Coordinates of C-alpha atoms and ligand atoms in Angstrom, one line a residue:
Chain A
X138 CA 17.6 -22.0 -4.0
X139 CA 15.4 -19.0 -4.3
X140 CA 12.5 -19.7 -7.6
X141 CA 14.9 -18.8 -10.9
X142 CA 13.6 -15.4 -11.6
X143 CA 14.1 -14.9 -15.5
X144 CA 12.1 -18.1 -15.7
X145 CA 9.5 -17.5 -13.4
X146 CA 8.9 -13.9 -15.1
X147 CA 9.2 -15.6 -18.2
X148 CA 6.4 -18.0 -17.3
X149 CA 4.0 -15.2 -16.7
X150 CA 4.9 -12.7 -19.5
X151 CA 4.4 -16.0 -22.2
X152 CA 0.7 -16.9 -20.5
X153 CA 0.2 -13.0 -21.0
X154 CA 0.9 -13.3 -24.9
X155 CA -0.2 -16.7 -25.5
X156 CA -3.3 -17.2 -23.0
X157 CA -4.2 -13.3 -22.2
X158 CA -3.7 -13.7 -18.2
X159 CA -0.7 -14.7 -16.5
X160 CA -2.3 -17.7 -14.7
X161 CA -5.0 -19.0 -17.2
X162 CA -8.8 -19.0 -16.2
X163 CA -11.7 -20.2 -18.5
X164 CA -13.9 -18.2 -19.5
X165 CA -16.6 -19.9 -17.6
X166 CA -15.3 -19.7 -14.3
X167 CA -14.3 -15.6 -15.1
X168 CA -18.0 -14.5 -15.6
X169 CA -19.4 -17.7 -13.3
X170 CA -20.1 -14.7 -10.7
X171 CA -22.5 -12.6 -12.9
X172 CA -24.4 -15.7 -13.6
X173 CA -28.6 -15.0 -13.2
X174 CA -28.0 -11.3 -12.9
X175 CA -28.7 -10.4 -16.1
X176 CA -26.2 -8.0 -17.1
X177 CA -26.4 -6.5 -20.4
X178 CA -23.3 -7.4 -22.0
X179 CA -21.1 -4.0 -23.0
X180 CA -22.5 -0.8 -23.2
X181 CA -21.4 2.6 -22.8
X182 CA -20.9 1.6 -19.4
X183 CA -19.4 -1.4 -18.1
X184 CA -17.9 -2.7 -15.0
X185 CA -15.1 -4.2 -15.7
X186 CA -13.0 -6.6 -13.2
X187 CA -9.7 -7.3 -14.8
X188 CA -10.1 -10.6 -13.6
X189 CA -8.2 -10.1 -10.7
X190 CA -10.5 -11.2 -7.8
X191 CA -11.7 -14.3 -10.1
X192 CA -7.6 -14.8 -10.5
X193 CA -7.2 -14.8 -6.6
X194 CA -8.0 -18.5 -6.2
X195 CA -5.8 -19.4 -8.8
X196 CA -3.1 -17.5 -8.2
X197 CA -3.2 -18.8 -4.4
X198 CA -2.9 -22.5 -5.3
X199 CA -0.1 -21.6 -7.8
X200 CA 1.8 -19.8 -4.7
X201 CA 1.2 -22.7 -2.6
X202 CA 3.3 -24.8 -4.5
X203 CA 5.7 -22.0 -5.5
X204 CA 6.3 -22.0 -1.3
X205 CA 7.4 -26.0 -1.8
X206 CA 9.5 -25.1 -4.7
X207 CA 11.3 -22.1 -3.1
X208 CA 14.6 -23.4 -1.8
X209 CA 14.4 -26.7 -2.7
X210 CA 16.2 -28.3 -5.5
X211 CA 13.2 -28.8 -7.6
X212 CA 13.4 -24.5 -8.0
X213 CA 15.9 -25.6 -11.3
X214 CA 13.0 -27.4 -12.9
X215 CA 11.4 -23.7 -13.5
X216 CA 14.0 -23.1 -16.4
X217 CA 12.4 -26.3 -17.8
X218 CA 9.1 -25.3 -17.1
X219 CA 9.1 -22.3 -18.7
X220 CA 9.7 -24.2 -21.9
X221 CA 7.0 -26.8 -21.5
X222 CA 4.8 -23.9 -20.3
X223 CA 4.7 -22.5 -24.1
X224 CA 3.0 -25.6 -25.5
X225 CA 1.2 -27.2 -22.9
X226 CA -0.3 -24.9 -19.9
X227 CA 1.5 -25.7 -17.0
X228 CA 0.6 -23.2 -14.1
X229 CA -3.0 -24.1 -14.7
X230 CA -2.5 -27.5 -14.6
X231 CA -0.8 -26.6 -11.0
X232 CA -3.0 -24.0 -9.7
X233 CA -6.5 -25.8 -8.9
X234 CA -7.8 -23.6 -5.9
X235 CA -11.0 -24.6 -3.6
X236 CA -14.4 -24.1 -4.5
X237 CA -15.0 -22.4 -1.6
X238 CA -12.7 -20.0 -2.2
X239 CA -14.0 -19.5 -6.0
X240 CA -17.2 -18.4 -4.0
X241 CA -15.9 -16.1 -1.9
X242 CA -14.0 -13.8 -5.1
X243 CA -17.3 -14.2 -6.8
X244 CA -19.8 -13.2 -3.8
X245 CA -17.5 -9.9 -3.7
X246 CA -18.2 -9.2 -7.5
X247 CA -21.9 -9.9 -7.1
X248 CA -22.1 -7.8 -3.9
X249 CA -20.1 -4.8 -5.9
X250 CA -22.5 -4.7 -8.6
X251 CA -25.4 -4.6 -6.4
X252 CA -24.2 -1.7 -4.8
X253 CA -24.0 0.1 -7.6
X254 CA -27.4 -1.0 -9.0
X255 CA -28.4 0.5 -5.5
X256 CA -26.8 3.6 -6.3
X257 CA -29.0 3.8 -9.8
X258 CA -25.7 3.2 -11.7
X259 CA -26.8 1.4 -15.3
X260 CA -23.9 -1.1 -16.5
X261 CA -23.1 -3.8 -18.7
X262 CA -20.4 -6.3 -18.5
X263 CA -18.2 -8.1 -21.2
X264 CA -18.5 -11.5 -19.7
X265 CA -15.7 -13.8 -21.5
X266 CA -14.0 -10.6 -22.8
X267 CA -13.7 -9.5 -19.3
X268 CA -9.8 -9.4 -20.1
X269 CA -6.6 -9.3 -17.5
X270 CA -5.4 -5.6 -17.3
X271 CA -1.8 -7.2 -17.6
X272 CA -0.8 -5.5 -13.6
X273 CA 1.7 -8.1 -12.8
X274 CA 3.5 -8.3 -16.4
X275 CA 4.0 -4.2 -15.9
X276 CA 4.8 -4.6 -12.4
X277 CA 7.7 -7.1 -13.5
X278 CA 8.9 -4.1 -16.6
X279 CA 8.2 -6.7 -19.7
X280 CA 6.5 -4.0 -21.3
X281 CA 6.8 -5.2 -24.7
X282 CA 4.3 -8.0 -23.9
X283 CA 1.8 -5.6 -22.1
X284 CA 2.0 -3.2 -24.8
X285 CA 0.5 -6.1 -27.2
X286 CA -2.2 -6.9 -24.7
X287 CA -3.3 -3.4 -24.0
X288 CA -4.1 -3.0 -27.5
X289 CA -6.3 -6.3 -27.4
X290 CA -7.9 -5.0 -24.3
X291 CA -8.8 -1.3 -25.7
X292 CA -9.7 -3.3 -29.0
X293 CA -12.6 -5.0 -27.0
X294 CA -13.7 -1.5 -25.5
X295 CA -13.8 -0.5 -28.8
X296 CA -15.8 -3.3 -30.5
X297 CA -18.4 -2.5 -27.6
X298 CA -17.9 1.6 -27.8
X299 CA -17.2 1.7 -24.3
X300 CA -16.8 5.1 -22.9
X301 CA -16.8 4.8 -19.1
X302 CA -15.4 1.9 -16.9
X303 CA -16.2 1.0 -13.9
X304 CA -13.1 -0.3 -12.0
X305 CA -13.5 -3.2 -8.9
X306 CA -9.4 -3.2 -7.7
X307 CA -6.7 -0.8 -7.2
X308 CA -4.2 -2.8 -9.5
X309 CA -6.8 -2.6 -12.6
X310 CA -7.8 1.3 -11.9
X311 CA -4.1 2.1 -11.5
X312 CA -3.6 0.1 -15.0
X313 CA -6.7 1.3 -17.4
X314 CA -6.0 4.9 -15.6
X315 CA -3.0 6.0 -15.8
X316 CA -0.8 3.5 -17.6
X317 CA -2.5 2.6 -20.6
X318 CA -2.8 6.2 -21.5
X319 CA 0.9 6.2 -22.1
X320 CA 1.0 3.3 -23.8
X321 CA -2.7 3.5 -26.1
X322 CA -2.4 6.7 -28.8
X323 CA -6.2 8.6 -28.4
X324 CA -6.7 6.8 -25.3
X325 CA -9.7 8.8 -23.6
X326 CA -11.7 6.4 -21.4
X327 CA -13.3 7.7 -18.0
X328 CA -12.2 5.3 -15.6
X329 CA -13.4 5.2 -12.1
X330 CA -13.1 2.6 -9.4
X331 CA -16.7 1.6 -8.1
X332 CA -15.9 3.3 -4.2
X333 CA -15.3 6.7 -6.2
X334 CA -18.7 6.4 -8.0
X335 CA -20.4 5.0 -4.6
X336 CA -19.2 8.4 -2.7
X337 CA -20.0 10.7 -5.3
X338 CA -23.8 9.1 -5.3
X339 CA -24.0 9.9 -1.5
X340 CA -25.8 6.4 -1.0
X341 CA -28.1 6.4 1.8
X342 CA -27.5 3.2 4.7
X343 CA -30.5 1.1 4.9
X344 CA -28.8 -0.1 8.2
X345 CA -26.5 1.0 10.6
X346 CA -23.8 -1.6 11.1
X347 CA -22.2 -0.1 14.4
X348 CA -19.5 -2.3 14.7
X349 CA -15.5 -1.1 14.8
X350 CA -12.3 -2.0 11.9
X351 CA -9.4 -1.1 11.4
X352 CA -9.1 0.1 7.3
X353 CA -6.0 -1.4 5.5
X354 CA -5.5 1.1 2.3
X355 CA -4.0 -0.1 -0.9
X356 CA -1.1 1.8 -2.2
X357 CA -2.0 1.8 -5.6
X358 CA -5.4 4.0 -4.3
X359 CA -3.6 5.1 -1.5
X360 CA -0.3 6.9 -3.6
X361 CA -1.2 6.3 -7.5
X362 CA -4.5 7.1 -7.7
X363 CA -5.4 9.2 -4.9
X364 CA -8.4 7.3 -3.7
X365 CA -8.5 8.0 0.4
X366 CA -11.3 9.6 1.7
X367 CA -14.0 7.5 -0.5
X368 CA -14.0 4.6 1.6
X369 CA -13.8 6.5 5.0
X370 CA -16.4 8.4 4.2
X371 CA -19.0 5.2 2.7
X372 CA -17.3 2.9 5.8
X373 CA -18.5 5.8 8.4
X374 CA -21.9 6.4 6.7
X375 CA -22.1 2.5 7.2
X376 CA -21.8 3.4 10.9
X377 CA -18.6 1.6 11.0
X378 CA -15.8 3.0 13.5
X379 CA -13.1 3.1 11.0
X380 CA -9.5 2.2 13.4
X381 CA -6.0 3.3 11.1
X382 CA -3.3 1.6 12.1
X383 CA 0.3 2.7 12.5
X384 CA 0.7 3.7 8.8
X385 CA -2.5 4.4 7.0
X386 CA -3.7 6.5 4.4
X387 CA -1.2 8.3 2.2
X388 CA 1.7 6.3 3.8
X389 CA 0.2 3.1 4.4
X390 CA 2.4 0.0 4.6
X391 CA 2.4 -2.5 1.7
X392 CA 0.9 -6.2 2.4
X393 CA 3.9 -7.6 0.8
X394 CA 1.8 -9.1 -2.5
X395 CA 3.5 -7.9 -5.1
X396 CA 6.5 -9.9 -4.2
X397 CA 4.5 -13.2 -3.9
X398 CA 4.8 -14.1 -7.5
X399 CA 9.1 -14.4 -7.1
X400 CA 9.4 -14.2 -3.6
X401 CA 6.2 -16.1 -1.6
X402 CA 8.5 -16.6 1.9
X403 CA 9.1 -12.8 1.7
X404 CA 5.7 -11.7 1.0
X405 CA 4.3 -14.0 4.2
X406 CA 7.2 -12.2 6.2
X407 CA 6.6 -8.9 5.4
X408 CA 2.4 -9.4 5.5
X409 CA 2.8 -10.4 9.2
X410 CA 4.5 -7.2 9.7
X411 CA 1.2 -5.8 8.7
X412 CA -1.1 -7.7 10.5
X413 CA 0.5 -7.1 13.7
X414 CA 0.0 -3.4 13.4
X415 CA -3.7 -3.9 12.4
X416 CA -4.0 -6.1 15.4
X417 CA -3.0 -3.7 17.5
X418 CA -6.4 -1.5 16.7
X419 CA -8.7 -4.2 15.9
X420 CA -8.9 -7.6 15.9
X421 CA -11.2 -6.7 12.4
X422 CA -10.1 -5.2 9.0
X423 CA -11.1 -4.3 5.8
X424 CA -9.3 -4.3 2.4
X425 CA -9.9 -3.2 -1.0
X426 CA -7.8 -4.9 -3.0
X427 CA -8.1 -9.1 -3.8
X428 CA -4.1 -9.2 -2.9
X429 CA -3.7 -7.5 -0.1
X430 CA -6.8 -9.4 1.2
X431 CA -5.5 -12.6 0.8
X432 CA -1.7 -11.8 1.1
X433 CA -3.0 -10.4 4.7
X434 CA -5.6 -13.3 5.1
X435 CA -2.9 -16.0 4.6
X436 CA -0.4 -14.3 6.9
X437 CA -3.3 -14.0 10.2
X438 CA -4.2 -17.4 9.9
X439 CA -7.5 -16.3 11.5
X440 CA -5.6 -14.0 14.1
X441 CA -8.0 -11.4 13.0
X442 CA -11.0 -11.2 10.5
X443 CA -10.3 -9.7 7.2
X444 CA -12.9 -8.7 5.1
X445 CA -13.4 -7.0 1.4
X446 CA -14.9 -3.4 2.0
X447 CA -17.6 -4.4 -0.4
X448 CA -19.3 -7.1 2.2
X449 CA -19.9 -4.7 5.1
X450 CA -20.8 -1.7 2.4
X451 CA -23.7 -4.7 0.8
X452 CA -24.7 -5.3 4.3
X453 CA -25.4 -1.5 5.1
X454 CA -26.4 -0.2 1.8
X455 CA -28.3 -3.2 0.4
X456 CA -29.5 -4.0 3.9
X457 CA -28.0 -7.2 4.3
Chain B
X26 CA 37.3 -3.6 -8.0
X27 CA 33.5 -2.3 -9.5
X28 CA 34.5 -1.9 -13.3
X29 CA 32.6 1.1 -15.4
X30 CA 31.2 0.3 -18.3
X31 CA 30.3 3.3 -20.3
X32 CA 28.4 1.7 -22.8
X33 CA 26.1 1.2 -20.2
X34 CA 25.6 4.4 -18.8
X35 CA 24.8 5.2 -22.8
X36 CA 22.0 2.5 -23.1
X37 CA 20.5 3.6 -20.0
X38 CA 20.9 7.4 -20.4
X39 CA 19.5 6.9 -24.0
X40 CA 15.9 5.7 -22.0
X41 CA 14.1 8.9 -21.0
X42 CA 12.1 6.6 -18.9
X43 CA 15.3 6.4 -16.3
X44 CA 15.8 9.4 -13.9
X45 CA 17.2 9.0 -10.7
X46 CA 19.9 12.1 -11.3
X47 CA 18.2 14.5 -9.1
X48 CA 18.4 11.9 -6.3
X49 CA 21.0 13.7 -3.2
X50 CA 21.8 10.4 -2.0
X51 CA 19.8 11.6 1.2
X52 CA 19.0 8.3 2.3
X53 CA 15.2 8.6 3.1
X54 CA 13.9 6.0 0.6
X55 CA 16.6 3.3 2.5
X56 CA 15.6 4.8 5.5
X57 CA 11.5 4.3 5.0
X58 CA 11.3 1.3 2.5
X59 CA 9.4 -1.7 4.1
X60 CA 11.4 -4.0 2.7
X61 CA 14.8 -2.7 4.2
X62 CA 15.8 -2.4 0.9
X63 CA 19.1 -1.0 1.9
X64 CA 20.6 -0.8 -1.6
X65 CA 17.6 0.8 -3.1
X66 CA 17.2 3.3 -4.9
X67 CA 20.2 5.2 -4.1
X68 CA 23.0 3.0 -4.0
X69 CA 21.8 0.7 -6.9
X70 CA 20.8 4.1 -8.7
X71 CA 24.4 5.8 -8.3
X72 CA 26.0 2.4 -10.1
X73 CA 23.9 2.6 -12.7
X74 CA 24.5 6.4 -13.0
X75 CA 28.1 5.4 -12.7
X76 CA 28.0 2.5 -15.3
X77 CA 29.1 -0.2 -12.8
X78 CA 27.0 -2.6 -14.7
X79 CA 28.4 -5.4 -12.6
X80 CA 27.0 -3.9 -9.6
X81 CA 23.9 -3.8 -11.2
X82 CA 23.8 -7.1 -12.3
X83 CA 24.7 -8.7 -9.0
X84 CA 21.9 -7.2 -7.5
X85 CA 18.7 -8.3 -9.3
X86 CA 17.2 -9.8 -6.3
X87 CA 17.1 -6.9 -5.3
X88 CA 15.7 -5.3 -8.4
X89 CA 12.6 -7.4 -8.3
X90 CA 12.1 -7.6 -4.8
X91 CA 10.8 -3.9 -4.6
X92 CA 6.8 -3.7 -3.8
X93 CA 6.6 -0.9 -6.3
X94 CA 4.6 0.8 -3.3
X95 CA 6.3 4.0 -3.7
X96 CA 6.7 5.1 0.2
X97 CA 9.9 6.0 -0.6
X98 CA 8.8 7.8 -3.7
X99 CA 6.3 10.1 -1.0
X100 CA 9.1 10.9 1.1
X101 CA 11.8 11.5 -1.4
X102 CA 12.6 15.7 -0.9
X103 CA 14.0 15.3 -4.9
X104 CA 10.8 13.9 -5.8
X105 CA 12.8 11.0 -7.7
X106 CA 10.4 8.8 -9.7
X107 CA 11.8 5.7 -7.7
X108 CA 9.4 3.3 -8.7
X109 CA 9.3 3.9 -12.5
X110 CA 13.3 3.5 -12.1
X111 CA 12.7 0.4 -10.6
X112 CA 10.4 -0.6 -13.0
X113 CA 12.8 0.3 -15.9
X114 CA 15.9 -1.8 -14.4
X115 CA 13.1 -4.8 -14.4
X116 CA 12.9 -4.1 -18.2
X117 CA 16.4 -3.6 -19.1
X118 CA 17.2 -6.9 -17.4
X119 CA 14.1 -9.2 -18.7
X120 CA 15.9 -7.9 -22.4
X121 CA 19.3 -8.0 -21.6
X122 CA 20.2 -10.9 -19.7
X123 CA 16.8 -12.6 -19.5
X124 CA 16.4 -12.2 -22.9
X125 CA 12.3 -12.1 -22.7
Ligands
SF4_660 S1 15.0 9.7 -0.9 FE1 15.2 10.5 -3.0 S2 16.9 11.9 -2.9 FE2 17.0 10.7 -1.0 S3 18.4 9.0 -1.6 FE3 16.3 8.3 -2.0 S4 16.0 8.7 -4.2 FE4 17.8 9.9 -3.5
SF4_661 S1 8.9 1.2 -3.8 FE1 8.5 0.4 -1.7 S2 9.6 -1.6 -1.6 FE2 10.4 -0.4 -3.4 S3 12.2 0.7 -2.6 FE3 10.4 2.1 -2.4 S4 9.7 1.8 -0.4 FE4 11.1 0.0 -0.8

């Protein structure tokens, strides 16, 4: 029996409202990654990560046991789930990802904002208050609930008279960009993802990486937010040989996350899909986004190396 | 036999936030969608155009299993809003029979 879907949306849309994230993270392990890098906290401009790549572990052990649950006959204990969910937090209690893999989400961070300290960009960051954009709750149309938590969000920008954000993920650009505006009256942040503010700074390499990979574009950048040539242009700088696989850019195919939430045998299905057109122009790849990079990563199963753009950009920017 | 239900077509009409009427029922989006998402947009779009709310509701797997990724939505020639369509059968459905 496929995972009850009122339920399972349910689930997420009450850890939206109750816990402000759909999976629950303390507040520790959110800002664990700017630890020692002393980052002024707010400012006028902050980089802000929506918790998404910090979520990524999380949200990976939860799936692993959502693949269990799909099609067995434990799937109708989600209805009662959802229940005991309100009052005692169940999906955490189930997601408890690997510390390794807690490192990885928060290397990426740190390497993003030494980039941008290498591009002479000043930034604070709101540590704890660091909130979820809400992506997957709008994704799955319970808008009422996001409405209530995009006000909490811009009511943190305000308390720290934010003006400009700096955006890490497609799925938190896409959100603070273009769909709080519709919901927020007087909305009138500048928000840019980090790639856009790297281009525009024309960053010089401190070494060339000369090395070849195939570029896997989000569609959120990709057909939302129109975010295409900015990592082409910082990958070739790099000295990187950038490969596209059958469908890139504009019409680039999907790595099947969005469906992992309801539908985790699909999302595998459709990722390999993906990774056997990337294979067939490298056997290396870079991503942008946390989900497509472990959606893809997962469905490989080390057929070919996936990395976050930010690690080869560190590497030739920062030098190393 | 698909019963219409024109109360439906009312509640949904009422939402400026669902637009699929320009759609030519071309078959691009069924023709391009990753997912081989045969029923979507256009056929699931035309019931609830039509008001067959039953065809609607037997087809929420499908409702939900859409990426949002929008390649149909790039190579739509009526320049439908498919995702945001999508989006607002998700919402009419967590209220209406999910009750969230
Ligand atoms: S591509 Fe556009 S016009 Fe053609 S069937 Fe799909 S929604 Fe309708
Ligand atoms: S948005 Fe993507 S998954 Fe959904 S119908 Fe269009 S092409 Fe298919």
């Amino acid at each position: 029996m496929p995972l009850p879907i009122g339920d399972t949306v349910g689930i997420l849309a009450d850890n939206l409202r109750i816990r402000k994230s759909v999976l629950p993270v303390s507040a520790e392990s959110v800002s664990a990654w700017a630890k020692g890098l002393g980052l002024p906290r707010g400012g006028e401009t902050i980089l802000y990560t929506g918790r998404m790549y910090q979520l990524i572990p999380y949200i990976e052990a939860l799936n692993k046991v959502q693949e269990k649950i799909e099609d067995s006959w434990i799937a109708d204990f989600v209805k009662v789930g959802r229940v005991v969910n309100r009052f005692i937090n169940v999906s955490g209690l189930l997601a408890v990802p690997p510390k390794s893999m807690r490192e990885s989400c928060s290397r990426i961070l740190a390497n993003i904002a030494r980039l941008l300290g290498q591009a002479g960009i000043e930034f604070g960051y709101l540590y704890e208050e660091d909130l979820y954009s809400g992506a997957l709750v709008y994704d799955l149309g319970v808008d009422d609930v996001l409405e209530a938590h995009a006000r909490r969000v811009v009511d943190v920008f305000k308390k720290y008279r934010v003006r400009n954000i700096i955006t890490v993920d497609p799925h938190t650009t896409h959100m603070l960009r273009s769909v709080y505006p519709a919901l927020i009256k007087g909305y009138n942040l500048q928000v840019k993802s980090y790639l856009e503010i790297l281009a525009e700074r024309d960053l010089k390499p401190r070494k060339e990486l000369r090395l070849e990979a195939a570029i896997h574009d989000s569609c959120l950048y990709a057909r939302h937010e129109n975010v295409l040539q900015e990592q082409r242009t910082l990958l070739e700088k790099a000295g990187i040989d950038v490969r596209e696989p059958a469908e890139s850019g504009k019409f680039t195919f999907c790595c099947g996350g969005p469906a992992e939430s309801l539908f985790p045998r699909k999302a595998k299905e459709y990722a390999k899909k993906r990774v056997d057109q990337i294979k067939k122009v490298s056997f290396r790849a870079v991503t942008m986004c946390p989900i497509c990079l472990v959606n893809l990563q997962k469905a490989a199963g080390g057929e070919i190396q996936l990395e976050d753009i930010s690690s080869y950009l560190v590497q030739a920017y920062c030098g190393g | 036999m698909a019963l219409v239900n024109p109360d439906f077509v009312e509640e949904v009409k009422r939402s400026d936030r669902f637009d699929a009427s320009a759609c030519m029922n071309c078959g691009v989006c069924s023709a391009v969608c990753p997912m081989g998402i045969e029923l979507l947009p256009r056929k699931l779009f035309r019931y609830v155009l039509l008001g067959v709310k039953d065809k609607v509701l037997e087809n929420v797997e499908t409702i939900y299993s859409c990426f949002l990724c929008k390649l149909c939505e790039v190579n739509c020639p009526a320049q439908v809003h498919i995702a945001e369509n999508v989006r607002f059968l998700r919402y009419y459905m967590n209220k209406k029979v999910f009750k969230i």
